Each structure stands twice: as structure tokens, then as C-alpha cells.
Amino acid sequence: TQLLEQSPQFLSIQEGENLTVYCNSSSVFSSLQWYRQEPGEGPVLLVTVVTGGEVKKLKRLTFQFGDARKDSSLHITAAQPGDTGLYLCAELQGGSEKLVFGKGTKLTVNP
Amino acid sequence: GAGVSQTPSNKVTEKGKYVELRCDPISGHTALYWYRQSLGQGPEFLIYFQGTGAADDSGLPNDRFFAVRPEGSVSTLKIQRTERGDSAVYLCASSLSPGGTQYFGPGTRLTVL
């Protein structure tokens, strides 16, 4: 099973700041999914990236997939308190329906 | 619209007891998944159902864990002889078809004293 490493583990910033979180693996991803999980809720899918070098934008969130498909980043511009949550990356394990998750980055945006 | 629902939202039990956790998937979704999320960790796959059958149960940690989905809709995760290490949030997800987006429920927080 591929190991997904996320960094940083924790991040606390002020409203209006920019931030980037990372997801890395020693193996090539077939595709990669990013989720946000709020306290007391299940993860919610934000985006799926498939092609090396791909960039996807979702309002203030920019997702990038590395050219070699071994890493991905999530950049948030002008963070807001509503962005607070646990950001998880995950891969659908090849040949199965099994999602493999990283440990996540816990983001706190202070007003 | 109705999402995935899970009951109970919280369950406290004593070591050695038996528990059942229920998942109601989104109507019409044929695929159903169970995951377990321990504190400070991402969700960990337990089992996947396609229709009524368990298509992949490779994530079940041992034979104390069992899950059913008798009519292809509601699923129940059953844990026998609970141990303190079973304490976690148990998440259920469903998707319209295999390979589709997985929609997660809010989870059941299980605490074994």
C-alpha cells in the first residue's frame, strides 16, 4: 500500500494570509484526491487531479499535481476562518475501490 | 437532499461488549464503504460492498469485525468483544457506482472504556 505523506501536520494562520500544504509519495500516483473534513463531519471531496502538471482552481483554492505525479499541493489565497478544517489527500488504490488517505493537515484560520 | 446518515452519532461501551453501527447510504447508491479514523489519522479502509455482497473486506482488522448489507441498502458494522483499541470514528461512504465519488456520512464516534 502506497504511503501518502502530508505536511505540515498542523498550521495556524491569521485571516487573510496565504498558505500551501503538501502531499507526497515515493511512488507514482494514478490520480489524487483532496478532501476537507470539518469537526464532527465526514470528508468532503474538493478535487481530483489526474494528469501530471495539472492545475485546478476552486475559488481561492489552487490544486497542483506534480509533473512526475509523485506530489501534489494545495494553495489557499487569503484564508478565511471558514477554511478551517482537516485537509486530506487520498489515492484510489489501483485495481480496487479502496481509498488510501494521508494523515492530513489540520488548518486553523484565526479571525 | 438526504446524504449518508449514520447512527448512533456517539456510542460508549465497555470492554468486551458487542456493538452495532448503522449506515444509511444515499438512495440509489450501489456501492458502500466503511472506514475507521483514529485520532490524528486519516480514514483507514475497512470494507466495500457492491450491492449485497462484500466485494473487498481486506481492511477488517480481525474476525471480531463483521459487516452486512442484506438488502443492498442499509449496512451494519458489527464489532464483537470490543477492545479499547477499537475506539475511533467509524465512517460510512456511498457512491452511485464503483469508482464514483464517495460521499461520506458524519461518522459514529465509538468509545470503549
Short mmCIF file of C-alpha atoms in Angstrom, two decimals:
data_model
loop_
_atom_site.label_atom_id
_atom_site.label_comp_id
_atom_site.label_asym_id
_atom_site.label_seq_id
_atom_site.Cartn_x
_atom_site.Cartn_y
_atom_site.Cartn_z
CA THR A 1 0.00 0.00 0.00
CA GLN A 2 1.34 3.39 -1.01
CA LEU A 3 2.19 5.74 1.84
CA LEU A 4 0.94 9.31 1.45
CA GLU A 5 2.86 11.86 3.48
CA GLN A 6 1.26 15.22 4.22
CA SER A 7 2.95 18.32 5.54
CA PRO A 8 2.75 20.28 7.64
CA GLN A 9 0.79 18.27 10.18
CA PHE A 10 -0.58 21.44 11.81
CA LEU A 11 -0.90 25.00 10.53
CA SER A 12 -2.32 28.01 12.36
CA ILE A 13 -2.55 31.30 10.50
CA GLN A 14 -4.35 34.63 10.56
CA GLU A 15 -7.26 35.50 8.31
CA GLY A 16 -6.05 36.94 5.02
CA GLU A 17 -2.77 35.02 4.88
CA ASN A 18 -1.82 32.60 2.11
CA LEU A 19 -0.76 29.01 2.72
CA THR A 20 0.34 25.85 0.96
CA VAL A 21 0.04 22.25 2.12
CA TYR A 22 1.68 19.25 0.52
CA CYS A 23 1.07 15.60 -0.26
CA ASN A 24 3.97 13.37 -1.32
CA SER A 25 4.69 9.76 -2.13
CA SER A 26 7.71 7.73 -3.19
CA SER A 27 5.54 6.07 -5.85
CA VAL A 28 3.62 7.48 -8.78
CA PHE A 29 0.00 8.35 -8.14
CA SER A 30 -2.57 7.12 -10.63
CA SER A 31 -4.70 10.06 -9.57
CA LEU A 32 -5.03 12.05 -6.38
CA GLN A 33 -8.00 13.40 -4.47
CA TRP A 34 -8.13 16.25 -1.96
CA TYR A 35 -10.75 16.33 0.80
CA ARG A 36 -11.68 18.74 3.59
CA GLN A 37 -13.06 17.39 6.84
CA GLU A 38 -14.69 19.63 9.44
CA PRO A 39 -15.07 18.57 13.08
CA GLY A 40 -17.88 16.07 13.54
CA GLU A 41 -18.29 15.55 9.81
CA GLY A 42 -17.02 13.16 7.17
CA PRO A 43 -14.52 14.17 4.50
CA VAL A 44 -15.89 16.11 1.52
CA LEU A 45 -14.23 15.76 -1.89
CA LEU A 46 -12.75 19.03 -3.18
CA VAL A 47 -10.99 17.94 -6.34
CA THR A 48 -9.44 15.05 -8.26
CA VAL A 49 -6.21 15.55 -10.22
CA VAL A 50 -5.18 13.04 -12.83
CA THR A 51 -2.63 14.44 -15.28
CA GLY A 52 0.96 15.35 -14.38
CA GLY A 53 1.38 19.14 -14.21
CA GLU A 54 -2.36 19.67 -13.91
CA VAL A 55 -3.61 22.76 -12.09
CA LYS A 56 -7.18 23.09 -10.88
CA LYS A 57 -8.78 26.07 -9.19
CA LEU A 58 -11.75 26.12 -6.85
CA LYS A 59 -12.43 29.73 -5.84
CA ARG A 60 -9.47 30.64 -3.57
CA LEU A 61 -8.05 27.11 -3.63
CA THR A 62 -5.46 26.07 -6.22
CA PHE A 63 -4.51 22.42 -6.59
CA GLN A 64 -1.38 21.32 -8.42
CA PHE A 65 -0.27 17.85 -9.45
CA GLY A 66 3.48 17.37 -9.88
CA ASP A 67 4.85 16.65 -13.33
CA ALA A 68 6.06 13.22 -12.18
CA ARG A 69 2.76 12.56 -10.38
CA LYS A 70 4.53 11.87 -7.07
CA ASP A 71 3.45 15.03 -5.30
CA SER A 72 0.62 17.50 -5.07
CA SER A 73 -0.01 20.80 -3.37
CA LEU A 74 -2.99 22.81 -2.22
CA HIS A 75 -2.60 26.58 -2.07
CA ILE A 76 -5.18 28.79 -0.35
CA THR A 77 -5.19 32.51 -1.05
CA ALA A 78 -6.46 34.97 1.54
CA ALA A 79 -7.53 32.30 4.00
CA GLN A 80 -10.79 32.76 5.89
CA PRO A 81 -12.00 31.22 9.17
CA GLY A 82 -14.38 29.06 7.12
CA ASP A 83 -11.34 27.33 5.61
CA THR A 84 -10.56 25.80 8.99
CA GLY A 85 -10.53 22.03 8.86
CA LEU A 86 -8.51 18.89 8.20
CA TYR A 87 -7.20 18.68 4.64
CA LEU A 88 -6.66 15.14 3.46
CA CYS A 89 -5.13 13.76 0.30
CA ALA A 90 -6.12 10.29 -0.88
CA GLU A 91 -5.49 7.86 -3.67
CA LEU A 92 -7.79 5.16 -5.01
CA GLN A 93 -5.61 2.07 -4.73
CA GLY A 94 -5.02 0.51 -8.12
CA GLY A 95 -7.43 -2.25 -9.06
CA SER A 96 -9.64 -1.68 -6.04
CA GLU A 97 -12.26 0.62 -4.58
CA LYS A 98 -10.07 1.28 -1.55
CA LEU A 99 -9.22 4.92 -0.81
CA VAL A 100 -5.86 5.32 0.94
CA PHE A 101 -5.59 8.56 2.91
CA GLY A 102 -2.72 10.59 4.29
CA LYS A 103 -2.80 11.74 7.91
CA GLY A 104 -3.92 15.20 6.88
CA THR A 105 -3.00 18.80 7.62
CA LYS A 106 -5.03 20.41 10.37
CA LEU A 107 -5.57 24.05 9.40
CA THR A 108 -6.80 26.74 11.77
CA VAL A 109 -7.55 30.20 10.41
CA ASN A 110 -7.89 32.74 13.18
CA PRO A 111 -10.12 35.82 12.72
CA GLY B 1 -31.23 16.27 -0.31
CA ALA B 2 -30.51 13.43 2.08
CA GLY B 3 -26.89 12.46 2.43
CA VAL B 4 -25.35 9.44 4.09
CA SER B 5 -26.63 9.06 7.63
CA GLN B 6 -25.09 7.09 10.46
CA THR B 7 -26.49 6.05 13.80
CA PRO B 8 -25.76 6.41 16.58
CA SER B 9 -23.61 9.52 16.37
CA ASN B 10 -21.88 8.50 19.60
CA LYS B 11 -21.56 5.14 21.28
CA VAL B 12 -19.89 4.46 24.61
CA THR B 13 -19.45 0.86 25.60
CA GLU B 14 -17.44 -1.28 27.96
CA LYS B 15 -14.56 -3.53 27.01
CA GLY B 16 -15.84 -6.92 25.93
CA LYS B 17 -19.28 -5.76 24.84
CA TYR B 18 -20.87 -6.14 21.38
CA VAL B 19 -21.80 -3.09 19.29
CA GLU B 20 -23.63 -2.43 16.04
CA LEU B 21 -23.16 0.68 13.95
CA ARG B 22 -25.65 1.54 11.21
CA CYS B 23 -25.20 3.28 7.88
CA ASP B 24 -27.96 4.55 5.58
CA PRO B 25 -26.43 5.35 2.18
CA ILE B 26 -27.72 7.85 -0.35
CA SER B 27 -30.76 6.39 -2.09
CA GLY B 28 -29.80 4.53 -5.26
CA HIS B 29 -26.11 4.23 -4.44
CA THR B 30 -24.99 0.67 -5.09
CA ALA B 31 -21.52 0.91 -3.55
CA LEU B 32 -20.99 1.29 0.21
CA TYR B 33 -17.76 1.63 2.17
CA TRP B 34 -16.73 1.56 5.82
CA TYR B 35 -13.64 3.37 7.10
CA ARG B 36 -12.18 3.86 10.57
CA GLN B 37 -10.50 7.10 11.64
CA SER B 38 -8.37 7.11 14.77
CA LEU B 39 -7.34 10.33 16.48
CA GLY B 40 -4.77 12.24 14.43
CA GLN B 41 -5.03 9.88 11.48
CA GLY B 42 -6.72 9.82 8.10
CA PRO B 43 -9.56 7.37 7.45
CA GLU B 44 -8.50 3.74 7.04
CA PHE B 45 -10.44 1.43 4.72
CA LEU B 46 -12.31 -1.47 6.31
CA ILE B 47 -14.74 -3.00 3.79
CA TYR B 48 -16.51 -2.32 0.49
CA PHE B 49 -19.91 -3.61 -0.62
CA GLN B 50 -21.22 -3.73 -4.15
CA GLY B 51 -24.91 -4.43 -3.78
CA THR B 52 -25.44 -7.03 -1.07
CA GLY B 53 -22.03 -8.65 -1.27
CA ALA B 54 -18.77 -7.70 0.38
CA ALA B 55 -16.50 -7.21 -2.61
CA ASP B 56 -13.41 -6.34 -0.55
CA ASP B 57 -13.09 -6.96 3.19
CA SER B 58 -9.30 -6.79 3.26
CA GLY B 59 -9.28 -3.88 5.71
CA LEU B 60 -11.15 -5.60 8.54
CA PRO B 61 -8.54 -5.86 11.31
CA ASN B 62 -9.60 -9.26 12.69
CA ASP B 63 -12.55 -11.62 12.97
CA ARG B 64 -14.20 -9.55 15.70
CA PHE B 65 -15.31 -7.18 12.94
CA PHE B 66 -18.12 -8.11 10.57
CA ALA B 67 -20.40 -6.11 8.29
CA VAL B 68 -23.60 -6.89 6.42
CA ARG B 69 -25.78 -5.27 3.81
CA PRO B 70 -28.63 -7.76 3.38
CA GLU B 71 -30.87 -5.78 1.03
CA GLY B 72 -28.25 -3.75 -0.77
CA SER B 73 -29.08 -0.53 1.03
CA VAL B 74 -28.57 -0.14 4.80
CA SER B 75 -25.39 -1.63 6.23
CA THR B 76 -24.47 -2.62 9.76
CA LEU B 77 -20.92 -2.87 11.08
CA LYS B 78 -20.73 -5.31 13.97
CA ILE B 79 -17.89 -5.47 16.48
CA GLN B 80 -17.69 -8.33 18.96
CA ARG B 81 -15.75 -8.36 22.24
CA THR B 82 -14.79 -4.70 21.90
CA GLU B 83 -11.32 -3.60 22.96
CA ARG B 84 -10.08 -0.15 23.99
CA GLY B 85 -8.09 0.00 20.76
CA ASP B 86 -11.35 -0.12 18.79
CA SER B 87 -12.12 3.42 19.95
CA ALA B 88 -12.31 5.60 16.83
CA VAL B 89 -14.73 7.35 14.48
CA TYR B 90 -16.32 4.87 12.10
CA LEU B 91 -17.17 6.49 8.77
CA CYS B 92 -19.51 5.18 6.11
CA ALA B 93 -19.49 6.33 2.49
CA SER B 94 -21.54 5.51 -0.57
CA SER B 95 -21.15 6.06 -4.29
CA LEU B 96 -23.56 5.76 -7.19
CA SER B 97 -21.39 3.09 -8.77
CA PRO B 98 -17.92 1.59 -8.29
CA GLY B 99 -15.22 4.16 -8.98
CA GLY B 100 -17.59 7.05 -8.45
CA THR B 101 -17.24 9.85 -5.94
CA GLN B 102 -17.52 8.57 -2.38
CA TYR B 103 -19.88 10.61 -0.20
CA PHE B 104 -19.17 10.30 3.48
CA GLY B 105 -21.51 10.33 6.44
CA PRO B 106 -20.74 12.20 9.68
CA GLY B 107 -19.47 9.07 11.39
CA THR B 108 -20.12 7.24 14.64
CA ARG B 109 -17.70 8.01 17.45
CA LEU B 110 -17.10 4.76 19.35
CA THR B 111 -15.53 4.90 22.79
CA VAL B 112 -14.61 1.66 24.52
CA LEU B 113 -13.99 2.11 28.25
#
